[in-house]
CSV table of C-alpha atoms and ligand atoms in Angstrom, one decimal:
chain,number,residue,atom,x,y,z
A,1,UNK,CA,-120.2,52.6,-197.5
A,2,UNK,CA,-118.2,56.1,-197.4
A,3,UNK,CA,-116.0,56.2,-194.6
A,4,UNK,CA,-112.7,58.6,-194.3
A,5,UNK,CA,-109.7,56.1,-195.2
A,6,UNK,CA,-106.1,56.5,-194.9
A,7,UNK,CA,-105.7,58.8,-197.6
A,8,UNK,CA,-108.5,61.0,-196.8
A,9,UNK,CA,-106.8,62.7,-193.4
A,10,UNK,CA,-103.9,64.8,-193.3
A,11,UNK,CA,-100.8,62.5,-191.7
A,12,UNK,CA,-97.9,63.4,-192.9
A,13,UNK,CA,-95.6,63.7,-189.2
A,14,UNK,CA,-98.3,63.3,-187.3
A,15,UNK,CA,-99.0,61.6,-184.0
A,16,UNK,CA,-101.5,58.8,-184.7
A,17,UNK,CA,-103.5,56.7,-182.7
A,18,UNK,CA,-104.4,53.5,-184.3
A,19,UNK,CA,-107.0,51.1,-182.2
A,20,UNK,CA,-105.8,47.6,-182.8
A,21,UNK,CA,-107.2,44.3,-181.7
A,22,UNK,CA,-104.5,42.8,-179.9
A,23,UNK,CA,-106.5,40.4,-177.7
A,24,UNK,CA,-104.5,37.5,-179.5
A,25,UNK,CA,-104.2,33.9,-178.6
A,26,UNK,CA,-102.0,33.5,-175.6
A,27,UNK,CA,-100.6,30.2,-173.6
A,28,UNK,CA,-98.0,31.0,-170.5
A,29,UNK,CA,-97.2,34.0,-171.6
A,30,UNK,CA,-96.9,33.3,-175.1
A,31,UNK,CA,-98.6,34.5,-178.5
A,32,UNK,CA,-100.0,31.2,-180.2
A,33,UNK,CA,-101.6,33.0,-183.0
A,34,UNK,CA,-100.4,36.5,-184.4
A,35,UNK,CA,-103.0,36.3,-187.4
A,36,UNK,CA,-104.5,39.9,-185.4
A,37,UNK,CA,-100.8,41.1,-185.8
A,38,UNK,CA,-99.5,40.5,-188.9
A,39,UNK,CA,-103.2,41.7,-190.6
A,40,UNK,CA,-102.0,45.2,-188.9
A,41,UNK,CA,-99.1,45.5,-190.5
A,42,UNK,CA,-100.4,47.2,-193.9
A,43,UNK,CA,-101.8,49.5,-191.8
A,44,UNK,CA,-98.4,50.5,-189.9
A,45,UNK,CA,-96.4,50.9,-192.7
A,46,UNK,CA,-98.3,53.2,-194.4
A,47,UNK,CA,-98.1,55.0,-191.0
A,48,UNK,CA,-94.4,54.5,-191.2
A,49,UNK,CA,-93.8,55.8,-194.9
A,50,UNK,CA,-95.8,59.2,-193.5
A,51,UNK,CA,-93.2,59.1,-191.0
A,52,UNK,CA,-95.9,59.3,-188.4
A,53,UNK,CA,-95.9,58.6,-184.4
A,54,UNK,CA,-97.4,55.4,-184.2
A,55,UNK,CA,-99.6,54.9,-181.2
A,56,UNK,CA,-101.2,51.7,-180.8
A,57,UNK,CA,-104.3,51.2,-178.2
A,58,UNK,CA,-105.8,47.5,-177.4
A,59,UNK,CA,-107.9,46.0,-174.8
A,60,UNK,CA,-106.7,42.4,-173.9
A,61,UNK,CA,-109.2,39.8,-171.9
A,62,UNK,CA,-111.7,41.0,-169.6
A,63,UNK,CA,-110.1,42.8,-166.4
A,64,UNK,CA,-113.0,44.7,-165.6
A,65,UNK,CA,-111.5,47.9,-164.6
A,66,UNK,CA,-108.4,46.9,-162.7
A,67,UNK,CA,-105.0,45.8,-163.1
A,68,UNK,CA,-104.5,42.6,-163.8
A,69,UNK,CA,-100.8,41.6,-164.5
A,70,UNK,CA,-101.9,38.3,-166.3
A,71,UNK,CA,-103.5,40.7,-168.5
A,72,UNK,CA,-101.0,42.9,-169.4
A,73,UNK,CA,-100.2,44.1,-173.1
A,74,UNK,CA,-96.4,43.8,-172.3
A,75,UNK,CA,-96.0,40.4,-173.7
A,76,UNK,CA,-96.8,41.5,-177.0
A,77,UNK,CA,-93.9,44.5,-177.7
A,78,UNK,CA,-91.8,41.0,-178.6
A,79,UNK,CA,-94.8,39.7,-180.8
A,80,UNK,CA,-95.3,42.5,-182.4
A,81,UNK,CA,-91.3,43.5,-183.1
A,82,UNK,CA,-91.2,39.6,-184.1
A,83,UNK,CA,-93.7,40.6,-187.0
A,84,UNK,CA,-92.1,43.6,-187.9
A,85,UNK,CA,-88.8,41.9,-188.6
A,86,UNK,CA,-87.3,43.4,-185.4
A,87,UNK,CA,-88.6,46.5,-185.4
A,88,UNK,CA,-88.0,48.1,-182.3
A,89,UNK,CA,-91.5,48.5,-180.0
A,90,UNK,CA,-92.1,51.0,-176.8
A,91,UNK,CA,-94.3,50.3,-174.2
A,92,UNK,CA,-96.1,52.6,-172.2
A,93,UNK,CA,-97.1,51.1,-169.0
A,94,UNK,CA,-100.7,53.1,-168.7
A,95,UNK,CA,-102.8,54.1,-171.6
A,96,UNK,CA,-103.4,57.6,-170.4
A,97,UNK,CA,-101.7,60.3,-167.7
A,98,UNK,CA,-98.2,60.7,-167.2
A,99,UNK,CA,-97.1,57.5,-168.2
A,100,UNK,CA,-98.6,57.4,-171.6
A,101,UNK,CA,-97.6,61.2,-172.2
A,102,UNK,CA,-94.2,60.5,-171.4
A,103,UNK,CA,-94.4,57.6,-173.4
A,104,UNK,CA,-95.7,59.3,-176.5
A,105,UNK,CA,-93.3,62.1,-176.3
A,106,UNK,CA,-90.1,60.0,-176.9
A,107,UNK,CA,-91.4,58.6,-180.2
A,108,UNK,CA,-89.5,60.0,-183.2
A,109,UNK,CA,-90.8,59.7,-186.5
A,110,UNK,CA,-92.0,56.3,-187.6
A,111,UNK,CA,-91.4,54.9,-184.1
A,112,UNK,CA,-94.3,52.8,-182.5
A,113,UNK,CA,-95.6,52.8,-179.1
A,114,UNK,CA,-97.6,50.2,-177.7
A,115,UNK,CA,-100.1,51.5,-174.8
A,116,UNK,CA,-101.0,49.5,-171.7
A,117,UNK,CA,-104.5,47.6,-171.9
A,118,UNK,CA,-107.4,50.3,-172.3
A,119,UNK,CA,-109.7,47.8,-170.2
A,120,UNK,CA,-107.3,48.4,-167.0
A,121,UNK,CA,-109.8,51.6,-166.6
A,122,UNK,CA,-113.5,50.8,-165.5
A,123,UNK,CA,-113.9,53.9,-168.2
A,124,UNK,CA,-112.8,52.3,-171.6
A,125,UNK,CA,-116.0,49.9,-171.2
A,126,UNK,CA,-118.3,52.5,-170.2
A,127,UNK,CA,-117.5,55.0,-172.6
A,128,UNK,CA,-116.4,57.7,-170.5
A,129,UNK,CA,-116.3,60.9,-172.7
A,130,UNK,CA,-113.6,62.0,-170.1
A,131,UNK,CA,-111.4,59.0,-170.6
A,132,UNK,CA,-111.9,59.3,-174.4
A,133,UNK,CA,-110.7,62.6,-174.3
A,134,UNK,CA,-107.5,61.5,-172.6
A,135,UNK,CA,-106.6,59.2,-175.1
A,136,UNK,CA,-107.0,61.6,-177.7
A,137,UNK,CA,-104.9,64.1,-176.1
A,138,UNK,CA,-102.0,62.0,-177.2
A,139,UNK,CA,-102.2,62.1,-181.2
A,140,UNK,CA,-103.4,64.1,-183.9
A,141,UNK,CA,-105.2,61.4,-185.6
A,142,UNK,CA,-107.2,58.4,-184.5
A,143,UNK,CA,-107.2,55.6,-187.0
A,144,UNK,CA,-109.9,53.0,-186.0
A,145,UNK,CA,-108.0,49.1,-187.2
A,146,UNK,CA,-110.1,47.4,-184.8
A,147,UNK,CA,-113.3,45.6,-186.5
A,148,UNK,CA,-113.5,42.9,-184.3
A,149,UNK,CA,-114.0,45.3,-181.4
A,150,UNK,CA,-116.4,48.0,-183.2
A,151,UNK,CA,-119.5,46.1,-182.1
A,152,UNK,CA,-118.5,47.8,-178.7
A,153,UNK,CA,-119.2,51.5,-177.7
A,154,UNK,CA,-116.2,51.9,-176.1
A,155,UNK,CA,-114.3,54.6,-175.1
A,156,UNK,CA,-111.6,54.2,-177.6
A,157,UNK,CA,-113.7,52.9,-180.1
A,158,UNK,CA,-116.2,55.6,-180.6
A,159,UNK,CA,-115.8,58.5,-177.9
A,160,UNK,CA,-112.3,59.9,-179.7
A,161,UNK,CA,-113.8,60.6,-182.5
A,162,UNK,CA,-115.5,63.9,-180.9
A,163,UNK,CA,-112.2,65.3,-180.5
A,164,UNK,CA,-110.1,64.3,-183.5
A,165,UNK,CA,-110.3,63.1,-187.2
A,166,UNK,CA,-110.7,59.9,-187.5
A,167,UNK,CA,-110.2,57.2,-190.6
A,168,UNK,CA,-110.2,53.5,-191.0
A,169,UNK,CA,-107.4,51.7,-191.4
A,170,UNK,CA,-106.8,49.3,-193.9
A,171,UNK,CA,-107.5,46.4,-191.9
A,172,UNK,CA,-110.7,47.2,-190.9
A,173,UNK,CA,-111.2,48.5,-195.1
A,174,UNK,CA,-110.3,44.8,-196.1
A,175,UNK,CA,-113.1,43.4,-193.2
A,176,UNK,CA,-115.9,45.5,-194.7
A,177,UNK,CA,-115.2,45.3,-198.0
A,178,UNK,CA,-114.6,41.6,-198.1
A,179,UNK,CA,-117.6,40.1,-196.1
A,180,UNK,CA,-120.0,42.6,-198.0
A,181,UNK,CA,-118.7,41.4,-201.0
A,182,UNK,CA,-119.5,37.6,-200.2
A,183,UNK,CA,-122.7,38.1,-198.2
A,184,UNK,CA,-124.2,40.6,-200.0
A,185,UNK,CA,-124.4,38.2,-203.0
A,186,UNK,CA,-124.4,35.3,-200.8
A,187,UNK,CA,-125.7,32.1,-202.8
A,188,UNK,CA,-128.4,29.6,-200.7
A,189,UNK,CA,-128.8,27.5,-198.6
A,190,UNK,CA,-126.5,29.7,-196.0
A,191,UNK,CA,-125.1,27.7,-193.1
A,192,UNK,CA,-123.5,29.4,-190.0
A,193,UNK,CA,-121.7,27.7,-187.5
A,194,UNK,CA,-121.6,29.2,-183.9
A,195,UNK,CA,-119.0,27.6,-181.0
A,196,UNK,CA,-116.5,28.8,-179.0
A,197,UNK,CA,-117.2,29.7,-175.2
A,198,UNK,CA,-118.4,33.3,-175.3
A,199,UNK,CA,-121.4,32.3,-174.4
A,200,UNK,CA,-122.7,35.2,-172.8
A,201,UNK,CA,-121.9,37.5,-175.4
A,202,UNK,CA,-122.9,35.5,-178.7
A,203,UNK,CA,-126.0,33.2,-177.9
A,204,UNK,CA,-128.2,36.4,-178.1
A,205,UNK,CA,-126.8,37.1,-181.7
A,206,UNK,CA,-128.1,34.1,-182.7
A,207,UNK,CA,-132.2,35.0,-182.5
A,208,UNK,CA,-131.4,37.5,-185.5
A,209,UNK,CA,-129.0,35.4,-187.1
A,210,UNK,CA,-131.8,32.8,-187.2
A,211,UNK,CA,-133.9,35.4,-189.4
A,212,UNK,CA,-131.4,35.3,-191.9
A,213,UNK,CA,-129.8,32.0,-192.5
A,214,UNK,CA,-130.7,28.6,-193.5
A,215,UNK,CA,-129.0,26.3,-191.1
A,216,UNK,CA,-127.7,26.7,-187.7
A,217,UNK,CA,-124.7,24.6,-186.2
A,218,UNK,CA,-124.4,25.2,-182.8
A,219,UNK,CA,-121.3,23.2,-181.5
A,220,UNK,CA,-118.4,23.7,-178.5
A,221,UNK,CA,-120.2,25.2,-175.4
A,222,UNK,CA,-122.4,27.4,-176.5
A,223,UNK,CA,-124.2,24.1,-177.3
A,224,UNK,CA,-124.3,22.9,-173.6
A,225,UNK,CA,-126.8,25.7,-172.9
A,226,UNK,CA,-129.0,24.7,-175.8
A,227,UNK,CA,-128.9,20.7,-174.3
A,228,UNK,CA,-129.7,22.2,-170.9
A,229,UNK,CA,-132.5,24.7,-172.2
A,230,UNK,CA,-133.6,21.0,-173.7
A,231,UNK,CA,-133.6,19.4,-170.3
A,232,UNK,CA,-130.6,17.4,-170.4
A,233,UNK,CA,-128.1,17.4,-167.6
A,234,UNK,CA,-125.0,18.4,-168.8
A,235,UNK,CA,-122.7,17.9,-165.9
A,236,UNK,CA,-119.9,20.3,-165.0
A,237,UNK,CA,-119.9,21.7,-168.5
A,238,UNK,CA,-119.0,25.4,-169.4
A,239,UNK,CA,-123.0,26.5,-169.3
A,240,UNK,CA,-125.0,29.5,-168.9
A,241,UNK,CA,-127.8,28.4,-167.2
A,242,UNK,CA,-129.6,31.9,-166.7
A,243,UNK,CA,-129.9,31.8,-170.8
A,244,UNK,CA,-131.8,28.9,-170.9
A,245,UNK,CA,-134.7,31.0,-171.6
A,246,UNK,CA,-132.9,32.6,-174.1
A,247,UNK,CA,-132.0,29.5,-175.5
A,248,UNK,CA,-135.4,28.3,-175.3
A,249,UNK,CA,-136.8,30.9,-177.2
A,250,UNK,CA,-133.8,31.0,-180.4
A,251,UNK,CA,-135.2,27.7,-181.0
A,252,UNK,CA,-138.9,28.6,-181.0
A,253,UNK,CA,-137.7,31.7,-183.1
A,254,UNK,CA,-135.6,28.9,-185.1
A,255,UNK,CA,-138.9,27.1,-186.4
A,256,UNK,CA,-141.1,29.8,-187.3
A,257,UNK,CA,-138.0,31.2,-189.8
A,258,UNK,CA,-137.8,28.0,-191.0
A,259,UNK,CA,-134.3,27.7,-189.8
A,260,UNK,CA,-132.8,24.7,-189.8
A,261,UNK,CA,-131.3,24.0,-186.4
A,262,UNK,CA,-128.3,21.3,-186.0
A,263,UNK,CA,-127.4,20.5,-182.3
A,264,UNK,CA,-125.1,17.7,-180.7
A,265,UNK,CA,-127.0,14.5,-180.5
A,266,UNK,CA,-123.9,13.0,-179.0
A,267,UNK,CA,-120.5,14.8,-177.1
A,268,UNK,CA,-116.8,13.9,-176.4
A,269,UNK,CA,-116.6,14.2,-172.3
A,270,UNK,CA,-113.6,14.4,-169.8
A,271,UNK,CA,-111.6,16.5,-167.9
A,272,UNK,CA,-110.0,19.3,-169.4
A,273,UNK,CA,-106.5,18.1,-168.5
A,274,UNK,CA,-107.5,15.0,-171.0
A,275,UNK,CA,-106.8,12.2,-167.9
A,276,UNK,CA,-110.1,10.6,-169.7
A,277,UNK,CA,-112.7,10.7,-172.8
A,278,UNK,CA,-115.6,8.7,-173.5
A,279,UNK,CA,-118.1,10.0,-176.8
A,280,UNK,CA,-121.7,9.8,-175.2
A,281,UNK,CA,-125.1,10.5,-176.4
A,282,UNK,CA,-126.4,13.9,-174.9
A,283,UNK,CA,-128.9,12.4,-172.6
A,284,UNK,CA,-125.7,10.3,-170.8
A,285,UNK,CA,-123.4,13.5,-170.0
A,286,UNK,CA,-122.0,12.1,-166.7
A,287,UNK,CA,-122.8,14.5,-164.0
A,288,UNK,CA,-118.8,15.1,-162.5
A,289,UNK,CA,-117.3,15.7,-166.0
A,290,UNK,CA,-117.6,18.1,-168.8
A,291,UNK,CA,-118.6,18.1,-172.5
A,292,UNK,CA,-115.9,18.8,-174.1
A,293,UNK,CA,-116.0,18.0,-177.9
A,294,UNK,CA,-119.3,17.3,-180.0
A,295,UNK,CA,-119.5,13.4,-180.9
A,296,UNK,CA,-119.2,11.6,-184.1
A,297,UNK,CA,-122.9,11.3,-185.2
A,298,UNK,CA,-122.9,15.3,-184.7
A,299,UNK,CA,-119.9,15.6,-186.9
A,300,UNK,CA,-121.7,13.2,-189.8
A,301,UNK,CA,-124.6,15.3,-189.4
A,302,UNK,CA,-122.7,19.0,-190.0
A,303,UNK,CA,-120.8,17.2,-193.0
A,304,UNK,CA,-124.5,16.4,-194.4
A,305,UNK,CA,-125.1,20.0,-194.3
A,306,UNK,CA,-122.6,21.1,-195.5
A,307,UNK,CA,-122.7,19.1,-198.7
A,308,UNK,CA,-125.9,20.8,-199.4
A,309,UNK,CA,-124.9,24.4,-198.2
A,310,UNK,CA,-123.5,27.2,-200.9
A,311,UNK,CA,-122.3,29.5,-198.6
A,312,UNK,CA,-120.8,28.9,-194.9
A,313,UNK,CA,-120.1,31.1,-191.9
A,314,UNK,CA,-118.3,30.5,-189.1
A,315,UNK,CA,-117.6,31.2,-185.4
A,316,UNK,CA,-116.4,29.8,-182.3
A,317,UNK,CA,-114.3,26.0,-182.2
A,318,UNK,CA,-116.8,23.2,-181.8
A,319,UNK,CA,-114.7,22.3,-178.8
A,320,UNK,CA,-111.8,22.5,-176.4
A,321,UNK,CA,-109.7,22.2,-179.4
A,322,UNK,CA,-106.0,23.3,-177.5
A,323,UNK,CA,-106.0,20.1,-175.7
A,324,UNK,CA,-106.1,17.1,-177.5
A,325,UNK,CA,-108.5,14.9,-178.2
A,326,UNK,CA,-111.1,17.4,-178.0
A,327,UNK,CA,-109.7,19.2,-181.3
A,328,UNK,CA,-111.4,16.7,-183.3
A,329,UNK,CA,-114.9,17.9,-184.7
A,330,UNK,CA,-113.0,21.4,-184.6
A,331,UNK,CA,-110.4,19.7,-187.1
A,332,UNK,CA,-112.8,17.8,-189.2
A,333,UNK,CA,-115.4,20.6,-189.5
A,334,UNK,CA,-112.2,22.5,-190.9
A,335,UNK,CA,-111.3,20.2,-193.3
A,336,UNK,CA,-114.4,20.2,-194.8
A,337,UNK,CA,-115.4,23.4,-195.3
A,338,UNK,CA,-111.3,23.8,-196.8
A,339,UNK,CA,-112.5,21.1,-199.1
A,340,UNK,CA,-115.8,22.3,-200.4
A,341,UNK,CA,-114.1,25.6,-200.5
A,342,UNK,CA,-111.0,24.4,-202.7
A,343,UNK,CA,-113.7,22.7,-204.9
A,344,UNK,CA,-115.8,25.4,-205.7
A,345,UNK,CA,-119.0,24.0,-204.4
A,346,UNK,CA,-119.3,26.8,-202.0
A,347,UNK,CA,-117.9,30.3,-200.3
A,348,UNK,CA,-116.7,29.7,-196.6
A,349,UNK,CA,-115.9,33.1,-193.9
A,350,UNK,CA,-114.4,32.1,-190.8
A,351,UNK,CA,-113.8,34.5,-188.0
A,352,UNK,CA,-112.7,34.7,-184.7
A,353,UNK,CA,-109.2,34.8,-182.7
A,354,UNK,CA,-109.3,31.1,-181.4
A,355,UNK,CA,-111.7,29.7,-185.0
A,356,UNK,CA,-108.7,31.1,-186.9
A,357,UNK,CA,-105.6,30.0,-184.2
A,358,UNK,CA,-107.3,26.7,-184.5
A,359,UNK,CA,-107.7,26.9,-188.8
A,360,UNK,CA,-103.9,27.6,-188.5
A,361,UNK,CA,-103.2,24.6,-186.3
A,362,UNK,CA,-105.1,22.9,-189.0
A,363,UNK,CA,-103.1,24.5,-191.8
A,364,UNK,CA,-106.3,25.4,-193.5
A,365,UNK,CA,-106.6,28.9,-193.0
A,366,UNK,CA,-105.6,29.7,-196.9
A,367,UNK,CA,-108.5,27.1,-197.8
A,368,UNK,CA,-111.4,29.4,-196.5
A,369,UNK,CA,-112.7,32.2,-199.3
A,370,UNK,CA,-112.3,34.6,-196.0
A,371,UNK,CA,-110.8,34.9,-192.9
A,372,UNK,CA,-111.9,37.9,-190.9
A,373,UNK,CA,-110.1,38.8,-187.4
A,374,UNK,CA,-113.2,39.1,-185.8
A,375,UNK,CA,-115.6,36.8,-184.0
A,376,UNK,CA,-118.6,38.8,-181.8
A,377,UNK,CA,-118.3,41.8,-184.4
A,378,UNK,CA,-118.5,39.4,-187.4
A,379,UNK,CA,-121.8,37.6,-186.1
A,380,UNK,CA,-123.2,41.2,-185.4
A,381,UNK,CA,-122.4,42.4,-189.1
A,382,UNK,CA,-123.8,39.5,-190.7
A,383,UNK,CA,-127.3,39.8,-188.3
A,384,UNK,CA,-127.4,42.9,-190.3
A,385,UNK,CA,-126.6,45.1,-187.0
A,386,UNK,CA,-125.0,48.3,-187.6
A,387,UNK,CA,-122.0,48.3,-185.0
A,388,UNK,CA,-121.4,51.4,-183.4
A,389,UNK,CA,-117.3,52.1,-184.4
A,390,UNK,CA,-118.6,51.6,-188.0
A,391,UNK,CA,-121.4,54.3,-187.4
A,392,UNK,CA,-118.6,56.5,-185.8
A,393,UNK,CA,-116.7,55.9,-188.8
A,394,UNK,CA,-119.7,56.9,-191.4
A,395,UNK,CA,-120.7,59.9,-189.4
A,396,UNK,CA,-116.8,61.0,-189.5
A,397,UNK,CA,-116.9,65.0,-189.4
A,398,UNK,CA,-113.5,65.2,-190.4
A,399,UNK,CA,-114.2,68.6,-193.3
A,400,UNK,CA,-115.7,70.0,-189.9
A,401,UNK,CA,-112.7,72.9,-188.5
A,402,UNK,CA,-111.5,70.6,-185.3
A,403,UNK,CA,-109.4,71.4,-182.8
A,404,UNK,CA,-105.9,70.7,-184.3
A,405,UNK,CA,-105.1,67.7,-182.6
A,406,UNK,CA,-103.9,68.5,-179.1
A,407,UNK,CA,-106.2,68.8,-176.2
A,408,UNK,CA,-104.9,69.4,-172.6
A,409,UNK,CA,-105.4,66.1,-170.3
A,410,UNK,CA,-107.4,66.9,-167.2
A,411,UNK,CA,-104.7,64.2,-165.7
B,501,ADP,P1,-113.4,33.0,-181.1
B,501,ADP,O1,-112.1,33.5,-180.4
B,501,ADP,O2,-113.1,32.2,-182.3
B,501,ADP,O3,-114.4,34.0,-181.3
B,501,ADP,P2,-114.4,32.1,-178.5
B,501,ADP,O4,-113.5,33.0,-177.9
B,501,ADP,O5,-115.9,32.3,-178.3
B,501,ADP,O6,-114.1,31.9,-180.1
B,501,ADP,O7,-114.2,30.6,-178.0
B,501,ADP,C1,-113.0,29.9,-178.1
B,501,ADP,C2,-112.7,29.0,-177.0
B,501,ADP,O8,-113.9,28.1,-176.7
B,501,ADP,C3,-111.6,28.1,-177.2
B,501,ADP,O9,-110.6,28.4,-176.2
B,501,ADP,C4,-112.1,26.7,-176.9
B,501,ADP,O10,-111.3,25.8,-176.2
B,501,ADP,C5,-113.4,26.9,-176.1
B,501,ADP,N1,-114.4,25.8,-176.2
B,501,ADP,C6,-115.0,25.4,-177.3
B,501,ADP,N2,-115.8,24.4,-176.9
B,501,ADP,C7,-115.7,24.2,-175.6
B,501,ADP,C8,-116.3,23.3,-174.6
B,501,ADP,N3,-117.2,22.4,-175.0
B,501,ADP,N4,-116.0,23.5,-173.3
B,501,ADP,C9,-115.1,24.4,-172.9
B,501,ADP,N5,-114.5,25.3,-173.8
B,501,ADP,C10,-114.8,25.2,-175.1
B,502,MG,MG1,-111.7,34.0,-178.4
């Protein structure tokens, strides 16, 4: 793949842009995993040693368009500083008009500003070529970091590249580079594991990813739709129930590829707050409480195929695994994928903000062959789909005369 990298744009002084992924793990208010951060940081101080103006754009959560203060970026100046030894941070308090300019005008050279959460603006999600233009009428240069987000056509992640150069950033060089290099000679039988509770976004994913691996594990709740789709009552489970038919037809879709498809036979259910568990077969899900966890006899059966896999991919914790006891299968799967890892027997890729928060709980992250920072994005690479901020980056004009940087705000 030829993309424009660091080195191939002029950014010596400049004002930079950089799109991060900063939607990290976060419990009241807290950071509980800054693997997203601390994977910038090449990035930033190559920025720094060009003595650039950093200027760092993230979406966080799903606002959809409005202010929400729970949802704010603010929390992470101290996460970020923390990772940078101290550095000190800026915040700008809105991502584009006054606020942002102002912001962005202060910096001196190898200062970073973080900008207020992109998704705050109904725009960023729709692509608004307006919007994109604002944010690029703060820099010089954008820098796309962001891989786990360049499955989206956002705003900021492919609409500023019409009006400046653009380049990866090393981050996002180390993603492509390193799961090409393990799937692309990827030894069979291939096993993916899909969890987590993005159900909405992911499940369809999983009719292409289908096509192109061996095995499917589908754990956490993106399983309770499967059960449902199956005609099991799954209680007040997390659930989409206007996939079922979607649902229905990955596993129709599942048998004629010849993939093999694992599901819970038996699920850990309670209350979220852990006041009870019982393990249950999935025909017994008990219609006031939720699935939680996936069961024992589930577990045995992903450790079976495992042990004949050669290469494993995985998304999404196979349960609620921030509150104990439903951390189990998530904590077991781990281990033995770290162990077949560590033994050579095969090559493991996790990805994901919450798989890796809980592989670090687990102290297993440095067991995997490779951890990307991406969960949605990841599955859509491996399907084989071409995500639209990589396109933006292989299309880069950059030789093309541009504008010089600066182009007035409308705001
Ligand atoms: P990732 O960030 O790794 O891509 P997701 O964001 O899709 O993963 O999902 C992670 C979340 O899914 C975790 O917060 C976890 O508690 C939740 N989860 C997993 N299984 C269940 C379940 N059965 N019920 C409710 N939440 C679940
Ligand atoms: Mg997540």
């Amino acid at each position: 793949m030829k993309f424009p990298r660091l080195e191939d744009v002029d950014l010596a002084g400049k004002t930079v842009l950089v799109r991060t992924d900063l939607n990290v793990p976060m419990q009241g208010g807290k950071v509980t995993n800054n693997n997203r951060i601390v994977r910038l940081l090449p990035t930033l101080e190559y920025l720094m040693k060009k003595k650039c103006r950093i200027v760092l754009l993230s979406h966080f959560d799903r606002p959809k368009g409005k202010f929400v203060p729970s949802m704010s970026l603010a929390p992470l100046v101290d996460a970020v500083s923390e990772a940078m030894d101290g550095k000190e941070i800026q915040f700008g308090v809105d991502c584009i008009g006054p606020a942002a300019r102002d912001a962005v005008a202060k910096l001196k050279a190898g200062e970073i500003v973080l900008l207020e959460n992109l998704r705050f603006h109904p725009e960023e999600e729709a692509g608004d070529a307006n919007f994109a233009r604002e944010l690029a009428s703060l820099g010089d240069v954008f820098i796309n970091d962001a891989f786990s987000a360049s499955h989206r056509a956002h705003a900021s992640i492919t609409g500023i590249a019409a009006y400046l150069p653009i380049a990866a950033g090393r981050l996002m060089e180390e993603e492509l580079a390193s799961i090409y290099s393990i799937f692309s000679n990827a030894k069979k039988p291939i096993t993916a594991i899909v969890g987590g509770s993005k159900i909405s976004t992911k499940l369809e994913l999983l009719e292409n990813l289908v096509a192109k691996v061996d095995n499917v594990v589908i754990g956490g709740a993106m399983a309770n739709t499967f059960l449902l789709s199956q005609g099991h009552s799954v209680g007040k489970s997390l659930v989409e129930t206007n996939l079922k038919a979607t649902a229905k037809r990955i596993l129709e879709t599942a048998k004629k590829k010849k993939c093999n498809i694992i599901l819970p036979v038996d699920v850990v259910v309670g209350q979220p707050d852990a006041t009870s568990n019982a393990c249950v077969g999935i025909e017994h899900i008990p219609a006031d409480q939720m699935a939680l966890d996936i069961g024992n006899e589930t577990i045995r059966a992903i450790s079976d195929c495992l042990a004949t896999s050669k290469t494993v991919i995985w998304n999404g914790p196979m349960g609620l695994f921030e509150t104990r006891p439903f951390d189990v299968s998530t904590m077991m799967v781990a281990r033995e994928i770290a162990r077949l890892t560590t033994s050579g027997t095969i090559k493991s890729i996790a990805g994901g903000g919450d798989t890796v928060a809980a592989l670090a709980i687990a102290g297993l992250g440095g067991s995997f062959s490779y951890l990307s920072t991406a969960g949605g994005a990841f599955l859509e690479y491996l399907e084989g789909k071409t995500l639209p901020g990589i396109t933006t980056l292989l299309e880069a004009k950059n030789s093309k005369p541009h504008s010089g940087g600066k182009i007035k705000a409308n705001a």
